[in-house]
mmCIF file of C-alpha atoms in Angstrom:
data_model
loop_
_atom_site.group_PDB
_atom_site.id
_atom_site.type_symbol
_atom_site.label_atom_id
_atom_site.label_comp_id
_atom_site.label_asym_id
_atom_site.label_seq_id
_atom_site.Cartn_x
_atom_site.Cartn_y
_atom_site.Cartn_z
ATOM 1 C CA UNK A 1 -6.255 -5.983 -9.833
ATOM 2 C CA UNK A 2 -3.537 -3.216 -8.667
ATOM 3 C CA UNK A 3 -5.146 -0.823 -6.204
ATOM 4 C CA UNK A 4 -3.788 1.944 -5.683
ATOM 5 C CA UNK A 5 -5.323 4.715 -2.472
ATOM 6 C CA UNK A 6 -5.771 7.158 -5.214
ATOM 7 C CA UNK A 7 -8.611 4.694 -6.862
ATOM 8 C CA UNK A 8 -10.237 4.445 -3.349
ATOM 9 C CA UNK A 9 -14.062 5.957 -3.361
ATOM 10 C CA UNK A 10 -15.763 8.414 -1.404
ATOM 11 C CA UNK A 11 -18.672 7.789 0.345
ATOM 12 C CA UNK A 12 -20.784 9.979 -1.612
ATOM 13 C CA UNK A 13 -19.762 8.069 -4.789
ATOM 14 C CA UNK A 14 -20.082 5.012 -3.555
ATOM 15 C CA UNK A 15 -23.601 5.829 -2.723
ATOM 16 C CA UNK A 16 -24.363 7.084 -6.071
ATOM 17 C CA UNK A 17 -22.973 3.346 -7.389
ATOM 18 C CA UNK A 18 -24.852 1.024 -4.814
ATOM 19 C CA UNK A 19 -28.495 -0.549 -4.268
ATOM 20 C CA UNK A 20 -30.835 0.715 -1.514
ATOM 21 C CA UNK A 21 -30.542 -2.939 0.216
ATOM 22 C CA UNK A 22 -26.220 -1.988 -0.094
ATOM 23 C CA UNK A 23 -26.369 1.443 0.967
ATOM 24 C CA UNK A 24 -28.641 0.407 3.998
ATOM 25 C CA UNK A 25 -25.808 -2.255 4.929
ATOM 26 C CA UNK A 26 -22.474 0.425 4.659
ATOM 27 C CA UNK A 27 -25.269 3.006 6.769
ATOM 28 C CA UNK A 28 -25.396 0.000 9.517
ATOM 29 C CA UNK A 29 -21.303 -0.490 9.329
ATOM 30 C CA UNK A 30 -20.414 2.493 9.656
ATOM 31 C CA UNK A 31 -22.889 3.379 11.978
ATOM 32 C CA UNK A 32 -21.059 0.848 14.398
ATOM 33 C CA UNK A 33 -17.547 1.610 13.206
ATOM 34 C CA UNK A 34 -18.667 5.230 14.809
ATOM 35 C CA UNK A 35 -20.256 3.942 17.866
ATOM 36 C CA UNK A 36 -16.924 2.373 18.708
ATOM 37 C CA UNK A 37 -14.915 4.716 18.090
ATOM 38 C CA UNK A 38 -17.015 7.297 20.241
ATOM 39 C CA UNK A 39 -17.062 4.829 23.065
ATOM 40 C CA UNK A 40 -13.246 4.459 22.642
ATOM 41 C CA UNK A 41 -13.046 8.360 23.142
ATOM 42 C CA UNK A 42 -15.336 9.157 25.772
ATOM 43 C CA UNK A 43 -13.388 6.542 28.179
ATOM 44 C CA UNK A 44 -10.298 6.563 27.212
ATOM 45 C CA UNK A 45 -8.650 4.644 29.794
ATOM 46 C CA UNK A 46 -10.520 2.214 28.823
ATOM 47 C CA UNK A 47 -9.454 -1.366 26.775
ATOM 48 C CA UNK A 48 -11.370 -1.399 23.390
ATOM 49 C CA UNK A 49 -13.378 -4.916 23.182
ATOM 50 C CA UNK A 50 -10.675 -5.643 20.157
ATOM 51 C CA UNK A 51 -8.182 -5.682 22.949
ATOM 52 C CA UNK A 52 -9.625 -9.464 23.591
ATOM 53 C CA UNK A 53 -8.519 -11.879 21.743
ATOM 54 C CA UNK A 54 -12.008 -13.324 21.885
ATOM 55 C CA UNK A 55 -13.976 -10.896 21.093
ATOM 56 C CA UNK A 56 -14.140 -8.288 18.170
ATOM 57 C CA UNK A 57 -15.918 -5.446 17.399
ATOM 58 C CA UNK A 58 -19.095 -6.051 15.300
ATOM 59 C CA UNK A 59 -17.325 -2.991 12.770
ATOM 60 C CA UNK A 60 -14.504 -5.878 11.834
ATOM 61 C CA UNK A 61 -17.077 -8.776 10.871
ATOM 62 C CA UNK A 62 -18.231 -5.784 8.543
ATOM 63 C CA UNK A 63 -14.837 -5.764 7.246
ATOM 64 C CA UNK A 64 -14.690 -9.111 6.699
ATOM 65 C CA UNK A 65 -18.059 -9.210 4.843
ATOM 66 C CA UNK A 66 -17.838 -6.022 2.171
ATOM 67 C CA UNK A 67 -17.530 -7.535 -1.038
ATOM 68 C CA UNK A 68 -20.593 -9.609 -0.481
ATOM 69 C CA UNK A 69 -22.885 -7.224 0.796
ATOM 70 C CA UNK A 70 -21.140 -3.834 -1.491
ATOM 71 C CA UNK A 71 -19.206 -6.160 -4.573
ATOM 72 C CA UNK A 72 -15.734 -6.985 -4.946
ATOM 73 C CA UNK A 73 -14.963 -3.817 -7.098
ATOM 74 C CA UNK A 74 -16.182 -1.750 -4.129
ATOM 75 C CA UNK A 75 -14.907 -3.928 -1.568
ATOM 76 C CA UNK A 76 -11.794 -1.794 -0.752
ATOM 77 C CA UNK A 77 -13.290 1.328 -0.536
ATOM 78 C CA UNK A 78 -15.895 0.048 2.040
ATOM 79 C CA UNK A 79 -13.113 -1.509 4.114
ATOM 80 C CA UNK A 80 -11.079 1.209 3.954
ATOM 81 C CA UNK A 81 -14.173 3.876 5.315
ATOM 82 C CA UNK A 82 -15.038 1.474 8.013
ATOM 83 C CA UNK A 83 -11.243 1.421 9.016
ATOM 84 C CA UNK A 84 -11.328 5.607 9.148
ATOM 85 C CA UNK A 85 -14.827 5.871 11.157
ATOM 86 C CA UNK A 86 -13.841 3.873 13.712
ATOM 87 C CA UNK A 87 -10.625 5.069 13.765
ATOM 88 C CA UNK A 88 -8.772 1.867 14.264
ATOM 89 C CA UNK A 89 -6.597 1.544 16.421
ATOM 90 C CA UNK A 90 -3.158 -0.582 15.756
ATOM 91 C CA UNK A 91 -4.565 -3.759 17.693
ATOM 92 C CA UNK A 92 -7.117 -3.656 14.780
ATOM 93 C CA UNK A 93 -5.573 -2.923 11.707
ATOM 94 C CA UNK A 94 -2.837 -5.344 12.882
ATOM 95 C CA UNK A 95 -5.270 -8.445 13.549
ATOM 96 C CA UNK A 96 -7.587 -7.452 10.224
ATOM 97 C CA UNK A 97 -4.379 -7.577 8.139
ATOM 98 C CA UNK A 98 -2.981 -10.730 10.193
ATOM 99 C CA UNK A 99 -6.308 -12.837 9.712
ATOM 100 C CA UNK A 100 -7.555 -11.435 6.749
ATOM 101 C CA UNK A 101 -7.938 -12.518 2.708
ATOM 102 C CA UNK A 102 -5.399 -10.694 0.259
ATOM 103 C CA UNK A 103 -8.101 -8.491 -0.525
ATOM 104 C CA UNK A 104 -8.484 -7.628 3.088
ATOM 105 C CA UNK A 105 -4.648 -7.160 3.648
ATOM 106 C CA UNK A 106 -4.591 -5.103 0.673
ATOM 107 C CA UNK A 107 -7.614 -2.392 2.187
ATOM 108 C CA UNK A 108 -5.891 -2.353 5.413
ATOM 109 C CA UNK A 109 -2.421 -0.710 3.708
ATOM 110 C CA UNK A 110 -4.279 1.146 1.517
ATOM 111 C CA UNK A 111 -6.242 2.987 4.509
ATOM 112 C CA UNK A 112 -2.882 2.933 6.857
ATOM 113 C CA UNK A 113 -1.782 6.813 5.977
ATOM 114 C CA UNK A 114 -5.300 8.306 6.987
ATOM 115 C CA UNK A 115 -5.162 6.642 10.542
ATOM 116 C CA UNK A 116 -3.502 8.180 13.539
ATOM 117 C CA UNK A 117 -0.615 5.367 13.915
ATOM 118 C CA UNK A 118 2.364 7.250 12.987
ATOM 119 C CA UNK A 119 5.139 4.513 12.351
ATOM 120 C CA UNK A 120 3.603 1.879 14.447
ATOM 121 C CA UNK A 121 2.377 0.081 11.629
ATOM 122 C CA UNK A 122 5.696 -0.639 9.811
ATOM 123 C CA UNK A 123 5.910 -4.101 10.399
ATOM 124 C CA UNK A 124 2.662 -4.411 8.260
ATOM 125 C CA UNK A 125 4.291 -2.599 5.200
ATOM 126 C CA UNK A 126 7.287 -4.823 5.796
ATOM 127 C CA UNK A 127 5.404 -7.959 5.815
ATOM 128 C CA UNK A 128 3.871 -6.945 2.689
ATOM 129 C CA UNK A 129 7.343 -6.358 0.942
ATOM 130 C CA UNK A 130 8.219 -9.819 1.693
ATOM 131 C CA UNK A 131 5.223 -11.239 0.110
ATOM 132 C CA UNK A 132 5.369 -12.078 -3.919
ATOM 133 C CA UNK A 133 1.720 -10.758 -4.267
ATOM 134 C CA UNK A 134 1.884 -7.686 -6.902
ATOM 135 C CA UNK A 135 -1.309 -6.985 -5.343
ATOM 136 C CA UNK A 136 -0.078 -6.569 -1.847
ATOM 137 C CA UNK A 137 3.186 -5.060 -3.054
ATOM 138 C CA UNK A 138 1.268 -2.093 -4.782
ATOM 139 C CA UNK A 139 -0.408 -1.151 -1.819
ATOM 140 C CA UNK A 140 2.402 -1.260 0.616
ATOM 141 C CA UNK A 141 3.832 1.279 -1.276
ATOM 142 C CA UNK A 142 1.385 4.345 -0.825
ATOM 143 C CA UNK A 143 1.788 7.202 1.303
ATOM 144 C CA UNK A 144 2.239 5.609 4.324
ATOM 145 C CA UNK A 145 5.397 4.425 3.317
ATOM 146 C CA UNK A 146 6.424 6.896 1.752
ATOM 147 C CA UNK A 147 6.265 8.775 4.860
ATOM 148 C CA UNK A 148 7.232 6.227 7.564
ATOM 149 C CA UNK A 149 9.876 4.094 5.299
ATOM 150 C CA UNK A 150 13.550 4.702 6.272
ATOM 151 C CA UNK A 151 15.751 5.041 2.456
ATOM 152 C CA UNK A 152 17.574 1.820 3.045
ATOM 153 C CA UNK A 153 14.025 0.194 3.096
ATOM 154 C CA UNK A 154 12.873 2.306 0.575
ATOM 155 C CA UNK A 155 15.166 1.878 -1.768
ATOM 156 C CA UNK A 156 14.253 -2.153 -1.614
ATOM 157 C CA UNK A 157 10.973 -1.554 -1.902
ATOM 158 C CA UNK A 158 11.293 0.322 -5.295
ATOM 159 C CA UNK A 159 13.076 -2.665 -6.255
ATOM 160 C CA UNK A 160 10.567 -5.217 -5.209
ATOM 161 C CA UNK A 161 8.453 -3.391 -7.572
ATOM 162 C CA UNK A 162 10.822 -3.987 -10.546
ATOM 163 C CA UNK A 163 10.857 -7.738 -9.152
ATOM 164 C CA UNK A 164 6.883 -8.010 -9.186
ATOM 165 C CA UNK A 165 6.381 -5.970 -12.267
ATOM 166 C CA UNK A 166 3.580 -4.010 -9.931
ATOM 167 C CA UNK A 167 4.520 -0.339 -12.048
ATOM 168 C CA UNK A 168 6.053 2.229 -10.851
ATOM 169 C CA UNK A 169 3.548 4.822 -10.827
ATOM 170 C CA UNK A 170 2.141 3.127 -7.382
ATOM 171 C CA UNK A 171 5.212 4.145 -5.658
ATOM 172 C CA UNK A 172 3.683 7.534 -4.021
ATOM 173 C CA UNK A 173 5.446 10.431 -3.803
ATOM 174 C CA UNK A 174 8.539 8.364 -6.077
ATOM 175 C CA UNK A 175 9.889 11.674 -7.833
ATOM 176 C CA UNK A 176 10.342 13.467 -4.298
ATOM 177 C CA UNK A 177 12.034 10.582 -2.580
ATOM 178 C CA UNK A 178 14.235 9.242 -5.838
ATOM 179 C CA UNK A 179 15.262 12.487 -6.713
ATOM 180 C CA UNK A 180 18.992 12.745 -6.779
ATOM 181 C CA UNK A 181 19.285 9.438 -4.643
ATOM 182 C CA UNK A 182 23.081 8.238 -5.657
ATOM 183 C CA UNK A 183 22.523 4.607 -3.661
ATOM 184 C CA UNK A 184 19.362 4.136 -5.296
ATOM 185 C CA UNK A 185 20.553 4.884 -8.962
ATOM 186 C CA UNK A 186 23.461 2.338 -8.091
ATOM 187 C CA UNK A 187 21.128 -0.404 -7.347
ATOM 188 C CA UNK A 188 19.159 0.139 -10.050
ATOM 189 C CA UNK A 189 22.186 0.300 -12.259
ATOM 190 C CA UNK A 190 23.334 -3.033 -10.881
ATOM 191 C CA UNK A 191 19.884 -4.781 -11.056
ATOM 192 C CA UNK A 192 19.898 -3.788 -14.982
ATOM 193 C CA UNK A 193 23.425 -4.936 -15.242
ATOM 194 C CA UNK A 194 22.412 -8.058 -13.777
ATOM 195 C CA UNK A 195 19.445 -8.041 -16.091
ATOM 196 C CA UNK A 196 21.326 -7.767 -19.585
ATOM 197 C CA UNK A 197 23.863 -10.168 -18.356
ATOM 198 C CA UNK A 198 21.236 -12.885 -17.858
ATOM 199 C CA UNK A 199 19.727 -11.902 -21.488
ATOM 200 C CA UNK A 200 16.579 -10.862 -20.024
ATOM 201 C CA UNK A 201 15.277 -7.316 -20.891
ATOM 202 C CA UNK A 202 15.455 -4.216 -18.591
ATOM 203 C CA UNK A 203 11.973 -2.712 -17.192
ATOM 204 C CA UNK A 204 11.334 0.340 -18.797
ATOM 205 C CA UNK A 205 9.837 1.540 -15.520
ATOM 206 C CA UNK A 206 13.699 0.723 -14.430
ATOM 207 C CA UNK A 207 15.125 3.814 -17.089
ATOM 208 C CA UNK A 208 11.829 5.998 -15.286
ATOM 209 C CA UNK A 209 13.500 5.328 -11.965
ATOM 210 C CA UNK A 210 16.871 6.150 -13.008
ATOM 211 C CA UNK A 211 16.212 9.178 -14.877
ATOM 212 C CA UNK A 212 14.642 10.546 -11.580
ATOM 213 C CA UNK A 213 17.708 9.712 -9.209
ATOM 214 C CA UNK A 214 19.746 12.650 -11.702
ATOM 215 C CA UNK A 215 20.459 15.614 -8.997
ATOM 216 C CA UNK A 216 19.228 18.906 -10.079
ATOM 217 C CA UNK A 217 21.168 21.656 -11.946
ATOM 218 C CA UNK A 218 21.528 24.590 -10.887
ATOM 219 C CA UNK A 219 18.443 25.681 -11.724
ATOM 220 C CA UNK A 220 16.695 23.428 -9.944
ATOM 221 C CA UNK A 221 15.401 21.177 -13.006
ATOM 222 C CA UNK A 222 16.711 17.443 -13.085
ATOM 223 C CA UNK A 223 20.187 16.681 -14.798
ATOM 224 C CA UNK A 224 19.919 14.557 -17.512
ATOM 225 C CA UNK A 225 19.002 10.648 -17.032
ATOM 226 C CA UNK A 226 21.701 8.322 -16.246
ATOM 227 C CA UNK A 227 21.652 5.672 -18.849
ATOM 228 C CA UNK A 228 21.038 1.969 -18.229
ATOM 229 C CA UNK A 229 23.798 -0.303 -19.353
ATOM 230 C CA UNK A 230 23.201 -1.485 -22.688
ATOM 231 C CA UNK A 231 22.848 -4.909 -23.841
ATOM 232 C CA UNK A 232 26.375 -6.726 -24.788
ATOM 233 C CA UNK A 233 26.941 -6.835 -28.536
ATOM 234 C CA UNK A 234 26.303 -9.874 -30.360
ATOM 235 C CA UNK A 235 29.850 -11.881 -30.776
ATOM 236 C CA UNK A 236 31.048 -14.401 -33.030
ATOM 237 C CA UNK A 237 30.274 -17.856 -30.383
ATOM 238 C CA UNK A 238 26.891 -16.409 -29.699
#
């Protein structure tokens, strides 16, 4: 399943969804995800327990524990409210995505843009990138990086989408940041290139990309799309 941080539920819908026994267990997790974090504020000097390596917060074996108490199809959304209430810090998100499941991985980057980490967690989104997990890709490419990703990295990580097949539409913010992007249209034009050569079709989310990288007219509406290279014609020895 793609997940994108659109698809991710409110608490008050998640309540209207679970069983008393359910609801009683997010009240409990989230009660301690907010205990921490209010500790965490009132002294803050002070190291957080998840600063040990030996210890952890009881909030993260909540994390760890979601889909069984909540269900799998509401496992994200739980993760990704206990992440907010206790306001994790990096040391936290970075050791729940380091040690966790896929699934876990993938709440963590879907939460990362409503934290207060600025850039710091990069090297998460990266990692993510480099996996082959459609499921992982998807979710590295939210809002957090499209606000923290430099173009050169970017750029790759539209591609890695084409790669996975994870579609387009997960890429956030994709008509802002592709819009009139010259390098980017040149990649993709060299990826389709590279596509028709081999025989193998060209992603139609590929031609979506590529019409978006057209600078605007003068009127500020998008010139027209920049067409992928066609498929050589047939010749006699093939």
């Amino acid at each position: 399943m793609l997940t994108s941080s659109d698809s991710l539920k409110s608490r008050k819908e998640l309540d209207a969804e679970l069983g008393g026994a359910a609801r009683a267990w997010l009240d409990e997790a989230l009660a301690e995800a907010a205990h921490d974090a209010a500790r965490a504020a009132a002294t803050p000097g002070a190291l957080r327990p998840e600063a040990s390596p030996y210890a952890s917060p009881s909030w993260e074996l909540r994390f760890a524990a979601a889909g069984r108490h909540c269900g799998q199809e509401n496992a994200d959304s739980v993760r990704s409210l206990l992440l907010v209430e206790a306001r994790a810090p990096l040391s936290s998100v970075t050791r729940l995505y380091e040690q966790g499941t896929a699934a876990e991985r993938r709440a963590v980057l879907l939460t990362l843009h409503l934290l207060d980490l600025g850039a710091t967690a990069l090297p998460l989104i990266e990692d993510a990138l480099r996996a082959n997990d459609p499921r992982l890709v998807a979710a590295a490419v939210g809002p957090y990086a499209a606000d923290h990703l430099d173009p050169h990295a970017w750029r790759h990580a539209v591609l890695k989408c084409l790669f996975t097949e994870v579609p387009v539409a997960a890429v956030a913010r994709l008509d802002d940041r592709a819009r009139g992007d010259a390098e980017l249209a040149r990649m993709l034009s060299d990826f389709a290139a590279e596509r028709t050569a081999a025989g193998r079709p060209v992603p139609e989310d590929l031609r979506t990309v590529l019409a978006l990288t057209a600078p605007a007219d003068e009127g500020g509406h998008p010139a027209g799309p920049t067409a992928a290279p066609a498929a050589p014609a047939p010749t006699e020895e093939s």
